[in-house]
Structure formats: C-alpha cells, structure tokens
Tab-separated table of C-alpha atoms and ligand atoms in Angstrom:
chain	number	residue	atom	x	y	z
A	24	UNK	CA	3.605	-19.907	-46.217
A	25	UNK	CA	4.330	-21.894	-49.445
A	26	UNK	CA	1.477	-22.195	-51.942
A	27	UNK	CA	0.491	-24.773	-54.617
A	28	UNK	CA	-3.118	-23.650	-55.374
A	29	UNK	CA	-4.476	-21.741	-58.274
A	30	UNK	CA	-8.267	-21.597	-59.018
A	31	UNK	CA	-7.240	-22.914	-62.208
A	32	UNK	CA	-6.726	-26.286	-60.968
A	33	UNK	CA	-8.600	-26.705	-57.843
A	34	UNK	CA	-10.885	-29.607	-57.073
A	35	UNK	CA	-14.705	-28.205	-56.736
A	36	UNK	CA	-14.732	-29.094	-53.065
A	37	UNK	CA	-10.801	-27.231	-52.169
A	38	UNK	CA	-13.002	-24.483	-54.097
A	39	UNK	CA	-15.966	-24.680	-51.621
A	40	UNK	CA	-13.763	-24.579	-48.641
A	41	UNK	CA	-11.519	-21.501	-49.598
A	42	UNK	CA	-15.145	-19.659	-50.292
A	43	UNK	CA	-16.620	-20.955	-46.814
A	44	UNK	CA	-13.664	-20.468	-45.168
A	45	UNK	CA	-13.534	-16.713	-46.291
A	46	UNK	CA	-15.598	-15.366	-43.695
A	47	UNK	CA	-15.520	-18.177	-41.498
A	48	UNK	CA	-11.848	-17.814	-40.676
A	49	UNK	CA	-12.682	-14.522	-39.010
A	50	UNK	CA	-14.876	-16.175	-36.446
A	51	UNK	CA	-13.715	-19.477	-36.448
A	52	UNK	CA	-11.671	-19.205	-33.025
A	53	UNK	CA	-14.416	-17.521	-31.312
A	54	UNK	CA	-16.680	-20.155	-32.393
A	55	UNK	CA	-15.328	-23.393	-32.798
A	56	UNK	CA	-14.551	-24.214	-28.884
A	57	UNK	CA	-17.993	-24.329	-28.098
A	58	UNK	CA	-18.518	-27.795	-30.138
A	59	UNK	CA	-15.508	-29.203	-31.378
A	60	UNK	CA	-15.167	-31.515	-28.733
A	61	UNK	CA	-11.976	-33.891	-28.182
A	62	UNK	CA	-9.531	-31.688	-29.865
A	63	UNK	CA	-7.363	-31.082	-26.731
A	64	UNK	CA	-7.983	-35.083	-25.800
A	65	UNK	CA	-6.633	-36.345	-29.023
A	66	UNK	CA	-3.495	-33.898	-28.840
A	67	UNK	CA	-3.338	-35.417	-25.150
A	68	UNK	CA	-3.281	-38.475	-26.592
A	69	UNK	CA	-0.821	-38.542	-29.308
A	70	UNK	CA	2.315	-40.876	-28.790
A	71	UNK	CA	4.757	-38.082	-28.626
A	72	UNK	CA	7.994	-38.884	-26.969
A	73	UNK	CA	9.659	-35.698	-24.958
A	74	UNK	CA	13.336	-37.389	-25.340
A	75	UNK	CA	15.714	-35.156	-27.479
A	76	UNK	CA	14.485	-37.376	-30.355
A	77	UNK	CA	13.121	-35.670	-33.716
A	78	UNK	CA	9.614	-36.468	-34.513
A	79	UNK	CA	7.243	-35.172	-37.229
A	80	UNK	CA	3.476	-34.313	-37.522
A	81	UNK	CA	1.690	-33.209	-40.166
A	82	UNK	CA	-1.840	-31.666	-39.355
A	83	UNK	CA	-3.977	-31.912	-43.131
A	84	UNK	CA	-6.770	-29.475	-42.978
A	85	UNK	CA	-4.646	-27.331	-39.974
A	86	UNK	CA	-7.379	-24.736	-39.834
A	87	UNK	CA	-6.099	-21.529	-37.863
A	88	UNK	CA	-3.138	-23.491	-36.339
A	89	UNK	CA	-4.647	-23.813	-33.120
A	90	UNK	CA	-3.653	-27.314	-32.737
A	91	UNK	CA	-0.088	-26.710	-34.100
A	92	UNK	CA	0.632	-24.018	-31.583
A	93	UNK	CA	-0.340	-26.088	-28.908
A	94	UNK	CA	2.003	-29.193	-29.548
A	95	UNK	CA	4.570	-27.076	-30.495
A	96	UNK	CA	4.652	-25.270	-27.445
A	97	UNK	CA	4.198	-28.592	-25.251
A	98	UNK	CA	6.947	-30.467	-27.569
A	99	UNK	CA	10.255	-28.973	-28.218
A	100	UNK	CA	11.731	-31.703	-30.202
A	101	UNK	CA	8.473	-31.753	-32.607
A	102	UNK	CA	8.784	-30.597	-36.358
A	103	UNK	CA	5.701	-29.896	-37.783
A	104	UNK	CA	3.859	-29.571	-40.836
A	105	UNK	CA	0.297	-27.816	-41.882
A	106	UNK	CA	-1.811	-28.081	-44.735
A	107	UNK	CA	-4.481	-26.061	-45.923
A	108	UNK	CA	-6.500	-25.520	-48.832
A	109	UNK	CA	-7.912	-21.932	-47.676
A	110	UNK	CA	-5.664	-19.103	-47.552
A	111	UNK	CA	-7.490	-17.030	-45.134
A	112	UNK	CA	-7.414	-20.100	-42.573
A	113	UNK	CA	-3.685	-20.241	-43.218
A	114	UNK	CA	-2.750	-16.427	-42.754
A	115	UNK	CA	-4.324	-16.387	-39.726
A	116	UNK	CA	-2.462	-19.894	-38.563
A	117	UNK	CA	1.190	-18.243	-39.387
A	118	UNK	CA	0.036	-15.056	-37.025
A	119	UNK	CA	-0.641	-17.773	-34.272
A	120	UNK	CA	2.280	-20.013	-34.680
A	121	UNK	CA	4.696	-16.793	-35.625
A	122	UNK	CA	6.548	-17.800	-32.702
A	123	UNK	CA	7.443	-21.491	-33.627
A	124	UNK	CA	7.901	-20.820	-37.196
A	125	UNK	CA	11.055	-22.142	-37.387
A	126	UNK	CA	9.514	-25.719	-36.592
A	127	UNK	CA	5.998	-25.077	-38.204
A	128	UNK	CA	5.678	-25.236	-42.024
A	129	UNK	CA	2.312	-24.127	-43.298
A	130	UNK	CA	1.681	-25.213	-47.095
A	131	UNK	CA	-1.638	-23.815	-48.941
A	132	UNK	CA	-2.088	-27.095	-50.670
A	133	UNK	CA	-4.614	-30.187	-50.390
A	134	UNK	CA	-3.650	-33.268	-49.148
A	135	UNK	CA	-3.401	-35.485	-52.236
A	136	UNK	CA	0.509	-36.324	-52.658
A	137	UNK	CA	3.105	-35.661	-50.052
A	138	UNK	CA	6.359	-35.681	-51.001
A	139	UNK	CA	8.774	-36.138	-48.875
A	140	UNK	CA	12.064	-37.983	-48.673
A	141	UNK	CA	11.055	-41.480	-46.415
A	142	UNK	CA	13.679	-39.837	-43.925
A	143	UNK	CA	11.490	-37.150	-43.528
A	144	UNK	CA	8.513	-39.027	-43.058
A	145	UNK	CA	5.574	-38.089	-40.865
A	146	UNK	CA	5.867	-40.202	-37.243
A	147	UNK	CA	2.191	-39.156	-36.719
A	148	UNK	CA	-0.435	-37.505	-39.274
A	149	UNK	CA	-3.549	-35.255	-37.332
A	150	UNK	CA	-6.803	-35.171	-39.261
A	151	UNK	CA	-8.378	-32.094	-36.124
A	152	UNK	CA	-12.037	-31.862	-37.505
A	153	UNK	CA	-11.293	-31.827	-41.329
A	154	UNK	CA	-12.035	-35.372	-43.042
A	155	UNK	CA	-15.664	-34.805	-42.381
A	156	UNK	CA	-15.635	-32.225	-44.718
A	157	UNK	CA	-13.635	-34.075	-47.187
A	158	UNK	CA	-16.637	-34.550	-49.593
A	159	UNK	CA	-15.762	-36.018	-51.779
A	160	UNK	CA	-12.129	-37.146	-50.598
A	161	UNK	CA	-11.974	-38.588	-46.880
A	162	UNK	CA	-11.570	-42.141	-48.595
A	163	UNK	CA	-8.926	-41.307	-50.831
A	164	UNK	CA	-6.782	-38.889	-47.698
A	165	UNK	CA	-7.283	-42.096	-45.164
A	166	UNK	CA	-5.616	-43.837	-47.347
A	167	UNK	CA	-2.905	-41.186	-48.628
A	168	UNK	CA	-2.206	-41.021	-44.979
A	169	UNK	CA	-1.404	-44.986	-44.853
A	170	UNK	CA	0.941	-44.770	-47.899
A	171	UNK	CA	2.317	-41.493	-45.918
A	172	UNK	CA	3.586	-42.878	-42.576
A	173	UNK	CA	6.389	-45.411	-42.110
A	174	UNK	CA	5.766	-48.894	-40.620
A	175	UNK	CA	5.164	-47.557	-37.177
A	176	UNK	CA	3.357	-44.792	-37.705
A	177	UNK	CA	0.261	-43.217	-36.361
A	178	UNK	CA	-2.741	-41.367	-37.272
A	179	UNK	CA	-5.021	-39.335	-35.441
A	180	UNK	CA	-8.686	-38.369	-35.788
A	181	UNK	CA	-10.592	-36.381	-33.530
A	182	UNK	CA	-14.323	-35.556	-36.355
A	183	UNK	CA	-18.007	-35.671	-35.931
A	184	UNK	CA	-19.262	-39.053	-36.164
A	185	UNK	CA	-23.006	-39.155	-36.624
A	186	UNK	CA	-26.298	-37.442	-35.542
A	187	UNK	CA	-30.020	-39.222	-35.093
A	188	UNK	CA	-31.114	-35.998	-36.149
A	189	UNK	CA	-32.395	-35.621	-39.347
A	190	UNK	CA	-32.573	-31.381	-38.743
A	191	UNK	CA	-29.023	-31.538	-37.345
A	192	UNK	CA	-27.526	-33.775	-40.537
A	193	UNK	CA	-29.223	-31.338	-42.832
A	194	UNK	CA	-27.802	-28.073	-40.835
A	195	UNK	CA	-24.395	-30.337	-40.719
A	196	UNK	CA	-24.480	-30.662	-44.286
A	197	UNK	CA	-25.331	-27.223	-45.548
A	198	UNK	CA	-21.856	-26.461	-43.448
A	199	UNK	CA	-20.367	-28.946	-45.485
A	200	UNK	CA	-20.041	-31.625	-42.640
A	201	UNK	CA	-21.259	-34.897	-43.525
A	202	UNK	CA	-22.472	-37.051	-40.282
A	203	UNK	CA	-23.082	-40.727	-41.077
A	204	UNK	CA	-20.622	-42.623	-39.179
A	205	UNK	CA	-18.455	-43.224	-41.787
A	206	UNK	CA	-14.896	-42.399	-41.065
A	207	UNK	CA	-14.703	-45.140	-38.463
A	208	UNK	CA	-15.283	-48.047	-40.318
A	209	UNK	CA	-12.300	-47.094	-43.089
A	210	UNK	CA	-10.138	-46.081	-40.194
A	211	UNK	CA	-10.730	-49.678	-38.360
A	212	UNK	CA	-9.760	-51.337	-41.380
A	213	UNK	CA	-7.063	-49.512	-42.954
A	214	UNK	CA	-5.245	-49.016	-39.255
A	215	UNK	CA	-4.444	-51.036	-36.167
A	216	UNK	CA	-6.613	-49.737	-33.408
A	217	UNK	CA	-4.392	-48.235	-31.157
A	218	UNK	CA	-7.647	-46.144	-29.108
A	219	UNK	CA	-11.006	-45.066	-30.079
A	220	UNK	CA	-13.572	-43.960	-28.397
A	221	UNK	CA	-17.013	-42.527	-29.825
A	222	UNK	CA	-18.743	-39.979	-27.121
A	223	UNK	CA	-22.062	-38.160	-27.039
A	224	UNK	CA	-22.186	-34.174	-27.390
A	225	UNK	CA	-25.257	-31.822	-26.326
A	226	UNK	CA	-27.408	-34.340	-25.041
A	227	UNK	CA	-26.871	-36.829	-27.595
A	228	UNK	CA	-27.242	-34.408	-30.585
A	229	UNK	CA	-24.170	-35.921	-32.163
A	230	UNK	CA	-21.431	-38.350	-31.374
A	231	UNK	CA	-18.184	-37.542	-32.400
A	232	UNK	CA	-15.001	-39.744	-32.801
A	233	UNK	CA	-11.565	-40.196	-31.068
A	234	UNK	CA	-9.700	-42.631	-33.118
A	235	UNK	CA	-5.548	-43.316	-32.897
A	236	UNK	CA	-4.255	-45.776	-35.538
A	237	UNK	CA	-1.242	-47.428	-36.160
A	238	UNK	CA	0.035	-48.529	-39.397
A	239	UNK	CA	2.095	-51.763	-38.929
B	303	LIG	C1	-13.163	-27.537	-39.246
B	303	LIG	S1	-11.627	-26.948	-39.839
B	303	LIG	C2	-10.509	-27.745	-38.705
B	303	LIG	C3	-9.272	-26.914	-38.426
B	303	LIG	C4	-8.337	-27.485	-37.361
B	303	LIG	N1	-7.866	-28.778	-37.731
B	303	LIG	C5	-9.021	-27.525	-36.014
B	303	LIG	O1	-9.056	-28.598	-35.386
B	303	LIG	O2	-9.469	-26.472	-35.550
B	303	LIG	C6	-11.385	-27.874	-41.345
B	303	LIG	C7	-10.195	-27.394	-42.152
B	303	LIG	O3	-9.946	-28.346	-43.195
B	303	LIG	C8	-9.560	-27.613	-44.350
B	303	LIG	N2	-9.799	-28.440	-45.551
B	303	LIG	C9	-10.986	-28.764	-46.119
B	303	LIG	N3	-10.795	-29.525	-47.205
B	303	LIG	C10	-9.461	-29.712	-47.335
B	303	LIG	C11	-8.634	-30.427	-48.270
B	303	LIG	N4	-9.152	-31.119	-49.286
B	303	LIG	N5	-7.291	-30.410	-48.077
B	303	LIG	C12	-6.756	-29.723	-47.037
B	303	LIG	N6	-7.475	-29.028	-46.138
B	303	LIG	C13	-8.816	-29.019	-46.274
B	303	LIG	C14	-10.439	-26.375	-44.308
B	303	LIG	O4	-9.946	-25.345	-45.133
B	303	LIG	C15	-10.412	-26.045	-42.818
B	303	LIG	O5	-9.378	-25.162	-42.492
C-alpha cells in the first residue's frame, strides 16, 4: 500500500475520518451490510465490458475493499485502483484483496489530484458510500472526478440521499454523514444521466441514491 499522508498536512476532515475510522474499521464489515443499500446494484450496474479489453476503476474512499474484491473477482480484464485516507480501512482492504493484488492498487491518499498519464486514465470512477462524508469536499471530488475520466467516461454513486427525519439527520451527522439531498443535483449537472434511481430504506427512514454518469 503506497502512502501520501502525514498528519502534518492533512485536511481537518481526512483527520476526522482516519480517527473515526480507527475503531470503526474493526466492525465495519459486520456492520455495514445491514444499511448500505445498493452497493451490490451499482457494481451490477457498472458498464464493464468482459472482452479481453483493459479497463480501469478507481474506487475514492475504497473503505475495506469490499467492493474491489468483488469486481475483481467478477472481471478479469479490470485494473483497479483504491483510495483511502484511513490507514486502518486500507490494511484491512489489502488482507481482502491479497489475492488480486497484482490488479488492485491501494493508495493511503485523498482524492484531490490524480495523476496519471491520460493513457492510464480511469474508464469508470466508484464513489461506494464515501462523498456523503466528504464534508467539506464532495463538490470539489465530483468535479475532480469530471476532469479525471476521458470523454466517455463514467462515474458511479451509490450514497445516502436524504432523511425527513430530523433525529435520523442529527444521528447521520454525528457519524459524519450529511443527508440533504445534495449530491444529486451536482451529479445531474456536471454528468450525462446515464441511470439514477433514488429508493426508500427502513420504511422511508432515508432514501438513498443510485446515480451512473457519463462524461461526454
Ligand atoms: C462509508 S465508507 C465506504 C467504504 C466503501 N466504499 C464501501 O462501499 O463499503 C467511506 C470511506 O471513505 C473514506 N474517506 C472519507 N473521506 C475521504 C477523503 N477525503 N478521501 C478519500 N477517502 C475518504 C473513509 O476513510 C472510508 O473508508
């Protein structure tokens, strides 16, 4: 796992996550199943091609790898790419994707400039449950993810999008989850709509967000 992060220089809110991520991380696979709905949908979802083309994905925010592992079992020809800002999430992602890790890069970095050569350019960029958390940031990361892709390209966003609960927004928010509908909107006009869908959880608790863009 490569790292670019030193306390030194990191943003107050990379800070917050690598603290609530600490302990987190340990349960965070036990845990996360029972709410964060439409993660296996979205991955269904992506325009990945199964022909002996290369593609590339980069997953920002790539948690415990638990989407990675997934497509990269389902999609031989797929190179892939993780970033993290907490450590802890990311050791336990390169234990779960040990066996694809010569297609899986994991960088301990936040997703504010990525490099790459245009030939290595992302086909597809995955935001799995992180720009809700990007507080401050999910603005700026939308639109890093733009300037990221080719023509042709495609992201995909599978995040809370809002609660009519004020109890729920509050309890939302003191995990660092902010739930006022307000990825869609950016997402609608910085990408062609490609799909999105918005669905009800628990009753209608929350709505979350299904969202594939295209940049053209
Ligand atoms: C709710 S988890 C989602 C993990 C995974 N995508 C999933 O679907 O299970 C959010 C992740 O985003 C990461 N994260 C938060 N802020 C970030 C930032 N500014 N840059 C990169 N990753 C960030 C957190 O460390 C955490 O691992």
């Amino acid at each position: 796992m490569n790292s670019d992060i030193s306390e030194k220089k990191t943003a107050p809110q990379q800070q917050t996550m690598r603290r609530y991520y600490r302990w987190q991380s340990v349960i965070y696979d036990l845990t996360r199943w029972t709410f964060l709905f439409g993660r296996n949908e979205i991955l269904n979802r992506l325009p990945i091609t199964n022909d002996l083309k290369t593609m590339r994905l980069v997953e920002v925010g790539c948690g415990t790898g638990r989407n990675l592992k997934r497509l990269a079992g389902r999609h031989p020809h797929l190179l892939l790419t993780g970033l993290d800002v907490s450590a802890d999430m990311l050791r336990r992602a390169a234990k779960a994707t040990a066996m694809y890790s010569r297609r899986i890069l994991l960088l301990e970095k936040p997703y504010e400039q990525f490099l790459t050569r245009p030939e290595q350019a992302p086909d597809i960029i995955l935001f799995s449950y992180a720009l809700t958390m990007f507080n401050p940031g999910w603005e700026q990361a939308i639109r890093q993810a733009h300037t990221d892709l080719p023509d042709g390209g495609y992201v995909a966003v599978a995040d809370f999008h809002d609660t009519r609960s004020g109890t729920f927004r509050w309890w939302m928010g003191k995990n660092h989850v902010r739930m006022d509908g307000h990825l869609l909107p950016l997402l609608e006009s910085t990408f062609t709509v490609e799909y999105c869908s918005v669905r009800t959880a628990f009753f209608g608790l929350w709505r979350y967000v299904l969202f594939i863009g295209k940049k053209q």
